[in-house]
PDB file of C-alpha atoms in Angstrom:
ATOM      1  CA  MET A   1     -12.180 -48.318  18.770  1.00 49.00           C
ATOM      2  CA  ARG A   2      -8.837 -49.542  19.275  1.00 53.00           C
ATOM      3  CA  PRO A   3      -5.284 -48.136  19.789  1.00 48.00           C
ATOM      4  CA  TYR A   4      -3.555 -48.949  16.751  1.00 48.00           C
ATOM      5  CA  ALA A   5      -7.277 -47.437  14.829  1.00 49.00           C
ATOM      6  CA  ILE A   6      -6.289 -44.300  16.496  1.00 49.00           C
ATOM      7  CA  LEU A   7      -3.765 -43.943  16.047  1.00 44.00           C
ATOM      8  CA  GLY A   8      -3.942 -44.232  11.989  1.00 46.00           C
ATOM      9  CA  LEU A   9      -6.632 -42.727  11.587  1.00 47.00           C
ATOM     10  CA  LEU A  10      -4.634 -39.827  13.465  1.00 42.00           C
ATOM     11  CA  ALA A  11      -1.377 -40.944  11.253  1.00 46.00           C
ATOM     12  CA  VAL A  12      -4.112 -40.003   8.182  1.00 44.00           C
ATOM     13  CA  LEU A  13      -5.027 -36.757   9.996  1.00 46.00           C
ATOM     14  CA  VAL A  14      -1.469 -36.185  10.359  1.00 40.00           C
ATOM     15  CA  ALA A  15      -0.776 -36.356   6.287  1.00 45.00           C
ATOM     16  CA  LEU A  16      -3.722 -34.616   5.239  1.00 40.00           C
ATOM     17  CA  LEU A  17      -2.844 -31.479   7.540  1.00 38.00           C
ATOM     18  CA  ALA A  18       0.262 -31.380   6.223  1.00 40.00           C
ATOM     19  CA  GLY A  19      -0.707 -31.980   2.236  1.00 46.00           C
ATOM     20  CA  ILE A  20      -2.805 -28.240   3.105  1.00 36.00           C
ATOM     21  CA  TRP A  21      -0.148 -27.256   4.805  1.00 36.00           C
ATOM     22  CA  LEU A  22       2.514 -27.712   1.438  1.00 39.00           C
ATOM     23  CA  ALA A  23      -0.298 -26.451  -1.190  1.00 41.00           C
ATOM     24  CA  PHE A  24      -1.375 -24.162   0.181  1.00 43.00           C
ATOM     25  CA  GLY A  25       0.376 -22.798   3.271  1.00 42.00           C
ATOM     26  CA  ASP A  26       2.235 -19.143   2.220  1.00 47.00           C
ATOM     27  CA  ASP A  27      -2.165 -18.500   1.238  1.00 51.00           C
ATOM     28  CA  ILE A  28      -2.815 -20.008   5.122  1.00 53.00           C
ATOM     29  CA  THR A  29      -0.135 -17.903   6.617  1.00 60.00           C
ATOM     30  CA  PHE A  30      -0.781 -14.766   4.648  1.00 53.00           C
ATOM     31  CA  TYR A  31      -4.887 -14.832   6.013  1.00 52.00           C
ATOM     32  CA  VAL A  32      -3.910 -15.777   9.561  1.00 61.00           C
ATOM     33  CA  ASN A  33      -1.540 -12.609   9.278  1.00 58.00           C
ATOM     34  CA  LEU A  34      -4.198 -10.895   8.404  1.00 58.00           C
ATOM     35  CA  PHE A  35      -6.893 -11.260  10.563  1.00 65.00           C
ATOM     36  CA  ARG A  36      -3.738 -10.296  13.556  1.00 66.00           C
ATOM     37  CA  ALA A  37      -3.454  -7.587  11.758  1.00 63.00           C
ATOM     38  CA  HIS A  38      -6.966  -6.950  11.484  1.00 67.00           C
ATOM     39  CA  GLN A  39      -8.162  -7.429  15.391  1.00 71.00           C
ATOM     40  CA  ALA A  40      -5.142  -4.984  16.234  1.00 68.00           C
ATOM     41  CA  GLY A  41      -6.116  -2.615  14.222  1.00 75.00           C
ATOM     42  CA  LYS A  42      -9.522  -2.759  15.387  1.00 84.00           C
ATOM     43  CA  ARG A  43      -8.007  -1.914  18.739  1.00 87.00           C
ATOM     44  CA  PHE A  44      -6.614   0.892  18.179  1.00 92.00           C
ATOM     45  CA  TYR A  45      -8.717   1.637  16.447  1.00 93.00           C
ATOM     46  CA  GLU A  46     -11.957   2.461  18.474  1.00 92.00           C
ATOM     47  CA  GLN A  47      -9.641   3.311  21.000  1.00 93.00           C
ATOM     48  CA  TYR A  48      -6.511   5.945  19.407  1.00 96.00           C
ATOM     49  CA  PRO A  49      -8.034   9.182  21.457  1.00 96.00           C
ATOM     50  CA  HIS A  50      -6.581  11.627  18.653  1.00 97.00           C
ATOM     51  CA  LEU A  51      -7.935  10.170  15.181  1.00 98.00           C
ATOM     52  CA  GLU A  52     -10.452  11.893  12.793  1.00 98.00           C
ATOM     53  CA  ARG A  53     -12.184   9.286  11.239  1.00 98.00           C
ATOM     54  CA  ASP A  54     -14.248   9.020   8.120  1.00 98.00           C
ATOM     55  CA  VAL A  55     -13.393  13.080   6.551  1.00 98.00           C
ATOM     56  CA  ALA A  56     -14.888  13.386   2.894  1.00 98.00           C
ATOM     57  CA  PHE A  57     -11.546  14.493   1.434  1.00 98.00           C
ATOM     58  CA  ASP A  58     -13.739  15.281  -1.382  1.00 98.00           C
ATOM     59  CA  PRO A  59     -17.222  17.169  -2.137  1.00 96.00           C
ATOM     60  CA  GLU A  60     -17.809  14.730  -4.974  1.00 96.00           C
ATOM     61  CA  MET A  61     -16.357  11.769  -4.280  1.00 98.00           C
ATOM     62  CA  GLU A  62     -17.348   8.877  -1.847  1.00 98.00           C
ATOM     63  CA  PRO A  63     -14.364   7.628  -0.596  1.00 98.00           C
ATOM     64  CA  ARG A  64     -12.859   8.797   3.019  1.00 98.00           C
ATOM     65  CA  LEU A  65     -10.136   9.384   4.852  1.00 98.00           C
ATOM     66  CA  ASP A  66      -8.640   9.047   8.597  1.00 98.00           C
ATOM     67  CA  VAL A  67      -6.055  11.331   9.910  1.00 98.00           C
ATOM     68  CA  TYR A  68      -3.663   9.380  12.614  1.00 98.00           C
ATOM     69  CA  SER A  69      -2.285  12.356  15.204  1.00 98.00           C
ATOM     70  CA  PRO A  70       0.493  12.362  17.738  1.00 97.00           C
ATOM     71  CA  ALA A  71      -0.823  13.360  20.954  1.00 93.00           C
ATOM     72  CA  ASP A  72       0.529  17.199  20.917  1.00 93.00           C
ATOM     73  CA  GLY A  73       3.289  19.358  18.462  1.00 93.00           C
ATOM     74  CA  GLU A  74       2.081  20.729  15.918  1.00 95.00           C
ATOM     75  CA  GLY A  75       4.533  20.530  12.287  1.00 96.00           C
ATOM     76  CA  HIS A  76       4.596  16.497  12.099  1.00 97.00           C
ATOM     77  CA  PRO A  77       5.842  15.512   8.882  1.00 98.00           C
ATOM     78  CA  VAL A  78       2.973  14.278   7.543  1.00 98.00           C
ATOM     79  CA  LEU A  79       2.994   9.934   5.379  1.00 98.00           C
ATOM     80  CA  ILE A  80       0.161   9.402   3.279  1.00 98.00           C
ATOM     81  CA  PHE A  81      -0.354   5.481   3.063  1.00 98.00           C
ATOM     82  CA  VAL A  82      -3.015   4.131   0.359  1.00 98.00           C
ATOM     83  CA  HIS A  83      -3.290   0.325   0.994  1.00 98.00           C
ATOM     84  CA  GLY A  84      -3.409  -2.702  -1.565  1.00 97.00           C
ATOM     85  CA  GLY A  85      -5.720  -4.976  -1.587  1.00 96.00           C
ATOM     86  CA  SER A  86      -4.669  -6.014  -5.959  1.00 97.00           C
ATOM     87  CA  TRP A  87      -7.895  -2.661  -6.615  1.00 98.00           C
ATOM     88  CA  LYS A  88     -10.628  -5.309  -4.894  1.00 98.00           C
ATOM     89  CA  ASP A  89      -9.982  -5.168  -1.640  1.00 96.00           C
ATOM     90  CA  TYR A  90      -9.470  -4.192   2.289  1.00 94.00           C
ATOM     91  CA  ASP A  91      -9.979  -0.714   3.102  1.00 95.00           C
ATOM     92  CA  LYS A  92      -8.918   2.008   5.939  1.00 96.00           C
ATOM     93  CA  GLU A  93      -9.836   0.938   9.266  1.00 93.00           C
ATOM     94  CA  LEU A  94      -8.287  -2.457   8.652  1.00 90.00           C
ATOM     95  CA  PHE A  95      -4.275  -0.471   8.169  1.00 93.00           C
ATOM     96  CA  ALA A  96      -4.879   1.340  11.244  1.00 94.00           C
ATOM     97  CA  PRO A  97      -1.524  -0.763  12.744  1.00 93.00           C
ATOM     98  CA  VAL A  98       0.566   1.559  10.667  1.00 94.00           C
ATOM     99  CA  ALA A  99      -0.678   4.096  11.897  1.00 96.00           C
ATOM    100  CA  GLN A 100      -0.119   2.538  15.237  1.00 94.00           C
ATOM    101  CA  LYS A 101       3.857   2.395  14.736  1.00 94.00           C
ATOM    102  CA  LEU A 102       4.280   5.310  12.818  1.00 96.00           C
ATOM    103  CA  LEU A 103       2.604   7.271  15.230  1.00 96.00           C
ATOM    104  CA  PRO A 104       6.024   6.295  17.275  1.00 95.00           C
ATOM    105  CA  GLU A 105       7.686   7.640  15.059  1.00 96.00           C
ATOM    106  CA  GLY A 106       6.138  11.168  15.619  1.00 96.00           C
ATOM    107  CA  MET A 107       4.178  11.732  11.986  1.00 98.00           C
ATOM    108  CA  VAL A 108       0.676  12.342  11.118  1.00 98.00           C
ATOM    109  CA  VAL A 109      -0.696   9.551   9.837  1.00 98.00           C
ATOM    110  CA  VAL A 110      -3.087   9.837   6.798  1.00 98.00           C
ATOM    111  CA  ILE A 111      -4.748   6.905   5.242  1.00 98.00           C
ATOM    112  CA  PRO A 112      -7.454   7.006   2.509  1.00 98.00           C
ATOM    113  CA  ASP A 113     -10.529   4.627   1.131  1.00 98.00           C
ATOM    114  CA  TYR A 114     -10.230   4.561  -3.124  1.00 98.00           C
ATOM    115  CA  THR A 115     -12.831   3.109  -4.771  1.00 98.00           C
ATOM    116  CA  LEU A 116     -12.962  -0.535  -5.366  1.00 98.00           C
ATOM    117  CA  HIS A 117     -13.424  -2.846  -8.883  1.00 98.00           C
ATOM    118  CA  PRO A 118     -15.246  -3.456 -10.461  1.00 98.00           C
ATOM    119  CA  ASP A 119     -17.189  -0.300  -9.674  1.00 98.00           C
ATOM    120  CA  ALA A 120     -14.443   2.222 -11.003  1.00 98.00           C
ATOM    121  CA  ASP A 121     -11.085   1.662 -13.015  1.00 98.00           C
ATOM    122  CA  TYR A 122      -7.616   2.790 -12.669  1.00 98.00           C
ATOM    123  CA  ALA A 123      -8.017   6.681 -13.479  1.00 98.00           C
ATOM    124  CA  GLN A 124     -11.398   7.005 -11.178  1.00 98.00           C
ATOM    125  CA  MET A 125      -9.142   5.212  -8.310  1.00 98.00           C
ATOM    126  CA  THR A 126      -5.734   7.964  -8.976  1.00 98.00           C
ATOM    127  CA  ARG A 127      -8.187  10.615  -9.625  1.00 98.00           C
ATOM    128  CA  GLU A 128      -9.200   9.509  -5.618  1.00 99.00           C
ATOM    129  CA  VAL A 129      -6.079   9.136  -4.735  1.00 99.00           C
ATOM    130  CA  ALA A 130      -4.933  12.624  -5.756  1.00 98.00           C
ATOM    131  CA  ALA A 131      -7.986  13.844  -4.147  1.00 98.00           C
ATOM    132  CA  ALA A 132      -7.290  12.929  -1.482  1.00 98.00           C
ATOM    133  CA  ILE A 133      -3.170  13.869  -2.131  1.00 98.00           C
ATOM    134  CA  ARG A 134      -4.826  18.101  -2.408  1.00 98.00           C
ATOM    135  CA  TRP A 135      -6.615  17.655   1.106  1.00 98.00           C
ATOM    136  CA  THR A 136      -3.636  17.255   3.672  1.00 98.00           C
ATOM    137  CA  LEU A 137      -1.543  19.437   1.459  1.00 98.00           C
ATOM    138  CA  GLU A 138      -4.855  21.990   2.731  1.00 98.00           C
ATOM    139  CA  ASN A 139      -5.345  20.848   5.558  1.00 98.00           C
ATOM    140  CA  ALA A 140      -2.803  19.639   7.504  1.00 98.00           C
ATOM    141  CA  ALA A 141      -1.576  21.750   9.567  1.00 98.00           C
ATOM    142  CA  LEU A 142      -5.033  21.544  11.162  1.00 97.00           C
ATOM    143  CA  TYR A 143      -3.926  18.143  12.538  1.00 98.00           C
ATOM    144  CA  GLY A 144      -0.181  19.477  13.172  1.00 98.00           C
ATOM    145  CA  GLY A 145       0.718  18.549  10.487  1.00 98.00           C
ATOM    146  CA  ASP A 146       3.727  20.852   7.899  1.00 98.00           C
ATOM    147  CA  PRO A 147       1.883  20.988   5.025  1.00 97.00           C
ATOM    148  CA  GLY A 148       5.326  21.592   2.687  1.00 97.00           C
ATOM    149  CA  ARG A 149       6.533  17.424   4.598  1.00 98.00           C
ATOM    150  CA  VAL A 150       3.944  15.481   3.053  1.00 98.00           C
ATOM    151  CA  ILE A 151       5.500  12.251   2.112  1.00 98.00           C
ATOM    152  CA  VAL A 152       2.782   9.687  -0.067  1.00 98.00           C
ATOM    153  CA  SER A 153       3.500   6.252   0.108  1.00 98.00           C
ATOM    154  CA  GLY A 154       1.584   3.562  -0.833  1.00 98.00           C
ATOM    155  CA  HIS A 155       1.983  -0.697  -0.685  1.00 98.00           C
ATOM    156  CA  SER A 156       1.107  -3.344  -4.298  1.00 98.00           C
ATOM    157  CA  ALA A 157      -1.597  -1.721  -5.270  1.00 98.00           C
ATOM    158  CA  GLY A 158      -1.511   1.467  -3.744  1.00 98.00           C
ATOM    159  CA  ALA A 159       2.019   1.626  -4.467  1.00 98.00           C
ATOM    160  CA  HIS A 160       0.834   1.339  -7.868  1.00 98.00           C
ATOM    161  CA  LEU A 161      -1.657   4.193  -7.574  1.00 99.00           C
ATOM    162  CA  SER A 162       0.187   6.173  -4.684  1.00 98.00           C
ATOM    163  CA  ALA A 163       2.469   6.829  -8.407  1.00 98.00           C
ATOM    164  CA  LEU A 164       0.354   6.971 -10.922  1.00 98.00           C
ATOM    165  CA  ALA A 165      -1.615  10.407  -8.721  1.00 98.00           C
ATOM    166  CA  LEU A 166       2.301  11.688  -8.245  1.00 98.00           C
ATOM    167  CA  LEU A 167       3.737  11.002 -11.497  1.00 98.00           C
ATOM    168  CA  ASP A 168       1.912  11.314 -14.503  1.00 98.00           C
ATOM    169  CA  PRO A 169       0.422  15.182 -14.100  1.00 97.00           C
ATOM    170  CA  ARG A 170      -3.036  15.343 -15.240  1.00 97.00           C
ATOM    171  CA  PHE A 171      -3.911  13.447 -12.010  1.00 98.00           C
ATOM    172  CA  LEU A 172      -2.979  16.417  -9.222  1.00 98.00           C
ATOM    173  CA  GLU A 173      -2.868  18.516 -12.011  1.00 98.00           C
ATOM    174  CA  ASP A 174      -6.619  18.929 -12.299  1.00 98.00           C
ATOM    175  CA  LEU A 175      -6.796  19.480  -8.308  1.00 98.00           C
ATOM    176  CA  GLY A 176      -4.981  22.442  -8.643  1.00 98.00           C
ATOM    177  CA  HIS A 177      -2.056  21.117  -7.679  1.00 98.00           C
ATOM    178  CA  SER A 178       1.321  19.056  -8.529  1.00 98.00           C
ATOM    179  CA  SER A 179       4.696  16.449  -6.864  1.00 98.00           C
ATOM    180  CA  ASP A 180       6.450  20.328  -6.755  1.00 97.00           C
ATOM    181  CA  GLU A 181       4.391  20.446  -3.493  1.00 98.00           C
ATOM    182  CA  VAL A 182       5.255  16.593  -2.576  1.00 98.00           C
ATOM    183  CA  CYS A 183       8.265  15.971  -0.257  1.00 98.00           C
ATOM    184  CA  GLY A 184       8.215  12.667  -0.563  1.00 98.00           C
ATOM    185  CA  TRP A 185       7.020   9.069  -2.229  1.00 98.00           C
ATOM    186  CA  ILE A 186       7.664   5.637  -0.834  1.00 98.00           C
ATOM    187  CA  GLY A 187       6.742   2.344  -3.084  1.00 98.00           C
ATOM    188  CA  LEU A 188       6.144  -0.981  -1.205  1.00 98.00           C
ATOM    189  CA  SER A 189       6.603  -4.266  -3.649  1.00 98.00           C
ATOM    190  CA  GLY A 190       4.549  -1.482  -5.736  1.00 98.00           C
ATOM    191  CA  PRO A 191       3.486  -2.601 -10.302  1.00 98.00           C
ATOM    192  CA  TYR A 192       5.008  -0.215 -11.330  1.00 99.00           C
ATOM    193  CA  ASP A 193       4.820  -1.614 -14.573  1.00 98.00           C
ATOM    194  CA  ILE A 194       1.297  -3.167 -15.624  1.00 98.00           C
ATOM    195  CA  GLN A 195       2.080  -4.305 -19.117  1.00 98.00           C
ATOM    196  CA  ALA A 196       5.581  -6.902 -17.055  1.00 98.00           C
ATOM    197  CA  GLU A 197       2.846  -7.510 -14.095  1.00 98.00           C
ATOM    198  CA  HIS A 198       0.502  -9.215 -16.393  1.00 98.00           C
ATOM    199  CA  ASP A 199       2.814 -11.484 -18.402  1.00 98.00           C
ATOM    200  CA  TYR A 200       4.439 -12.699 -15.042  1.00 98.00           C
ATOM    201  CA  TRP A 201       0.226 -13.809 -14.231  1.00 97.00           C
ATOM    202  CA  VAL A 202       0.036 -15.216 -16.937  1.00 97.00           C
ATOM    203  CA  ALA A 203       3.671 -16.944 -17.261  1.00 97.00           C
ATOM    204  CA  LYS A 204       2.404 -18.634 -13.766  1.00 96.00           C
ATOM    205  CA  GLY A 205      -1.099 -19.731 -16.019  1.00 96.00           C
ATOM    206  CA  SER A 206      -4.092 -18.201 -14.916  1.00 94.00           C
ATOM    207  CA  SER A 207      -5.417 -14.893 -16.317  1.00 89.00           C
ATOM    208  CA  PRO A 208      -5.209 -11.919 -13.863  1.00 94.00           C
ATOM    209  CA  GLU A 209      -9.176 -10.327 -15.278  1.00 97.00           C
ATOM    210  CA  VAL A 210      -9.037  -7.714 -12.797  1.00 97.00           C
ATOM    211  CA  MET A 211      -6.193  -5.930 -13.825  1.00 98.00           C
ATOM    212  CA  LEU A 212      -7.384  -6.093 -17.398  1.00 98.00           C
ATOM    213  CA  GLU A 213     -10.662  -5.106 -15.747  1.00 98.00           C
ATOM    214  CA  VAL A 214      -9.479  -2.746 -13.826  1.00 98.00           C
ATOM    215  CA  MET A 215      -7.000  -0.634 -16.325  1.00 98.00           C
ATOM    216  CA  GLY A 216      -9.758  -0.964 -19.428  1.00 98.00           C
ATOM    217  CA  GLY A 217      -8.069  -3.446 -21.257  1.00 97.00           C
ATOM    218  CA  GLN A 218      -4.682  -3.835 -22.823  1.00 97.00           C
ATOM    219  CA  ASP A 219      -3.914  -1.151 -24.730  1.00 97.00           C
ATOM    220  CA  ASN A 220      -4.189   1.325 -21.086  1.00 98.00           C
ATOM    221  CA  PHE A 221      -1.274  -1.159 -19.274  1.00 98.00           C
ATOM    222  CA  ASP A 222       1.631   1.626 -21.283  1.00 98.00           C
ATOM    223  CA  ARG A 223      -1.107   5.348 -20.304  1.00 98.00           C
ATOM    224  CA  ALA A 224      -2.109   3.095 -15.764  1.00 98.00           C
ATOM    225  CA  SER A 225       1.636   2.581 -15.576  1.00 98.00           C
ATOM    226  CA  PRO A 226       3.861   4.838 -13.179  1.00 98.00           C
ATOM    227  CA  VAL A 227       6.621   3.043 -14.897  1.00 98.00           C
ATOM    228  CA  SER A 228       5.763   5.232 -18.246  1.00 98.00           C
ATOM    229  CA  HIS A 229       5.894   8.756 -16.585  1.00 98.00           C
ATOM    230  CA  VAL A 230       9.433   8.712 -15.060  1.00 98.00           C
ATOM    231  CA  ARG A 231      10.957  12.732 -14.982  1.00 98.00           C
ATOM    232  CA  ALA A 232      13.678  14.438 -13.999  1.00 98.00           C
ATOM    233  CA  ASP A 233      11.070  17.054 -11.506  1.00 97.00           C
ATOM    234  CA  LEU A 234       9.295  14.875  -8.655  1.00 98.00           C
ATOM    235  CA  PRO A 235      10.475  14.495  -5.075  1.00 97.00           C
ATOM    236  CA  PRO A 236      13.006  12.221  -3.801  1.00 98.00           C
ATOM    237  CA  LEU A 237      11.622   8.824  -4.617  1.00 98.00           C
ATOM    238  CA  LEU A 238      11.952   5.102  -1.530  1.00 98.00           C
ATOM    239  CA  ILE A 239      11.098   1.918  -3.203  1.00 99.00           C
ATOM    240  CA  ILE A 240      10.762  -0.787  -1.044  1.00 98.00           C
ATOM    241  CA  HIS A 241      11.256  -4.427  -2.253  1.00 98.00           C
ATOM    242  CA  GLY A 242      11.064  -8.206  -1.329  1.00 98.00           C
ATOM    243  CA  ASP A 243      13.223 -10.273  -3.499  1.00 98.00           C
ATOM    244  CA  GLU A 244      11.557 -12.988  -2.535  1.00 98.00           C
ATOM    245  CA  ASP A 245       7.873 -11.405  -3.894  1.00 98.00           C
ATOM    246  CA  GLU A 246       6.101 -13.793  -5.459  1.00 97.00           C
ATOM    247  CA  THR A 247       3.235 -11.441  -6.593  1.00 97.00           C
ATOM    248  CA  VAL A 248       4.770  -9.036  -7.625  1.00 98.00           C
ATOM    249  CA  PRO A 249       7.788  -9.572  -9.368  1.00 98.00           C
ATOM    250  CA  VAL A 250      10.787  -7.582  -8.197  1.00 98.00           C
ATOM    251  CA  GLU A 251      12.124  -6.878 -11.705  1.00 98.00           C
ATOM    252  CA  ILE A 252       9.470  -4.770 -11.667  1.00 98.00           C
ATOM    253  CA  SER A 253      10.404  -2.881  -8.749  1.00 98.00           C
ATOM    254  CA  THR A 254      14.116  -3.211 -10.087  1.00 98.00           C
ATOM    255  CA  ALA A 255      13.061  -2.182 -13.469  1.00 98.00           C
ATOM    256  CA  PHE A 256      11.377   0.973 -12.654  1.00 99.00           C
ATOM    257  CA  HIS A 257      13.997   2.086 -10.019  1.00 98.00           C
ATOM    258  CA  GLN A 258      16.399   2.290 -13.259  1.00 98.00           C
ATOM    259  CA  ALA A 259      14.449   3.749 -15.561  1.00 98.00           C
ATOM    260  CA  LEU A 260      13.353   6.711 -13.266  1.00 98.00           C
ATOM    261  CA  GLN A 261      17.410   7.067 -12.502  1.00 98.00           C
ATOM    262  CA  ALA A 262      17.439   7.404 -16.309  1.00 98.00           C
ATOM    263  CA  ALA A 263      14.977  10.409 -16.413  1.00 98.00           C
ATOM    264  CA  GLY A 264      17.240  12.093 -13.353  1.00 98.00           C
ATOM    265  CA  ALA A 265      15.104  11.931 -10.812  1.00 98.00           C
ATOM    266  CA  PRO A 266      16.394  10.996  -6.905  1.00 98.00           C
ATOM    267  CA  SER A 267      15.103   7.488  -6.596  1.00 98.00           C
ATOM    268  CA  THR A 268      16.761   4.674  -3.416  1.00 98.00           C
ATOM    269  CA  LEU A 269      15.597   1.427  -4.002  1.00 98.00           C
ATOM    270  CA  THR A 270      15.262  -0.736  -1.092  1.00 98.00           C
ATOM    271  CA  LEU A 271      15.768  -4.791  -0.899  1.00 98.00           C
ATOM    272  CA  TYR A 272      14.825  -6.890   1.717  1.00 98.00           C
ATOM    273  CA  ASP A 273      16.518 -10.239   2.189  1.00 98.00           C
ATOM    274  CA  GLY A 274      13.967 -13.059   2.074  1.00 97.00           C
ATOM    275  CA  ALA A 275      10.900 -10.804   2.458  1.00 97.00           C
ATOM    276  CA  GLY A 276       7.421 -11.277   0.393  1.00 97.00           C
ATOM    277  CA  HIS A 277       4.460  -9.344  -1.197  1.00 97.00           C
ATOM    278  CA  SER A 278       3.949  -8.494   2.157  1.00 94.00           C
ATOM    279  CA  ASP A 279       5.451 -10.731   5.157  1.00 93.00           C
ATOM    280  CA  TYR A 280       7.868  -8.205   6.139  1.00 95.00           C
ATOM    281  CA  LEU A 281       4.678  -5.559   7.272  1.00 92.00           C
ATOM    282  CA  PHE A 282       2.611  -7.829   8.906  1.00 86.00           C
ATOM    283  CA  ALA A 283       6.535  -8.999  10.387  1.00 87.00           C
ATOM    284  CA  ALA A 284       6.292  -5.498  11.823  1.00 88.00           C
ATOM    285  CA  LEU A 285       2.853  -5.908  13.630  1.00 81.00           C
ATOM    286  CA  THR A 286       5.828  -7.561  16.645  1.00 80.00           C
ATOM    287  CA  ASP A 287       8.410  -6.186  15.650  1.00 83.00           C
ATOM    288  CA  GLU A 288       9.906  -3.255  17.761  1.00 82.00           C
ATOM    289  CA  GLN A 289      13.061  -2.914  15.975  1.00 86.00           C
ATOM    290  CA  ALA A 290      10.681  -3.534  11.900  1.00 94.00           C
ATOM    291  CA  ARG A 291      13.434  -3.013   9.083  1.00 96.00           C
ATOM    292  CA  VAL A 292      10.450  -1.580   7.373  1.00 97.00           C
ATOM    293  CA  VAL A 293       9.189   1.201  10.147  1.00 97.00           C
ATOM    294  CA  ARG A 294      12.366   2.275  10.465  1.00 97.00           C
ATOM    295  CA  ASP A 295      12.810   3.160   6.678  1.00 98.00           C
ATOM    296  CA  ILE A 296      10.457   5.017   6.246  1.00 98.00           C
ATOM    297  CA  ALA A 297      10.493   6.806   9.489  1.00 97.00           C
ATOM    298  CA  GLY A 298      14.316   8.034   8.535  1.00 97.00           C
ATOM    299  CA  PHE A 299      13.467   8.908   4.755  1.00 98.00           C
ATOM    300  CA  VAL A 300      10.324  10.288   6.621  1.00 97.00           C
ATOM    301  CA  ARG A 301      12.014  12.931   8.425  1.00 94.00           C
ATOM    302  CA  GLY A 302      14.686  13.545   6.209  1.00 94.00           C
ATOM    303  CA  CYS A 303      12.593  14.503   3.600  1.00 91.00           C
ATOM    304  CA  GLU A 304      12.193  18.647   3.394  1.00 81.00           C
ATOM    305  CA  ARG A 305      11.796  20.709   0.644  1.00 69.00           C
TER     306      ARG A 305
END
């Protein structure tokens, strides 16, 4: 083949790749980051010596949880992290990097699974998250944790489920506990108003079928939304959101924070300039001074009951 023909083919190839990147660049970046997180987490999950894997947190529930403990000491604060994934994806092992980044901050990290769509609706998922909270309150001391300093957290769908488990009293009360026993809550990029999240995607020309199915139809949107259950007698809450999130609009967190404050709840809103839905989590894997790690660790250290 002649040199100019090769150059022509290369030009076409470059143009094609550029077009693919322009069309799908954000998705490609997300999955590249997800793969890197998976690889890092897999190594840590296999090698960390102070990890109790696949703990049954309720005899009547199938999901399990993992407990990561510091190498030594007792009375550590405890962070429960509920993973996201649009209520249908991922598992606890993928989020081992969360524990990897937070263990050096001197805390026990608990990461539970919950049954995913299509095998569960939001109510079952939330009951399972509440059961993981109950188990942690009752067993934290066995792993070097302080049961009086248990903080609940979650990202995306995990932020929605963890907030609902804490704010809607029926979930913990059905298990003999209450939000009074929880030291605090951290929500990252969560859809706390399901109607607003649904409308956002419809306005973008999408049909959020999974959301409709998980919530059991639009009639349940209000009941399934943490914003519908705000009240004054809640532990301190930290809401974190990127102001360029194209999956869950930042306005949902802003409105949730305002509703909490209006109800008299101790809520703090922290916005990350230029951050999207999950990029600030992925960045924390390689950034030794990651803001999200500092913010979570600072909140956990300051949490006292």
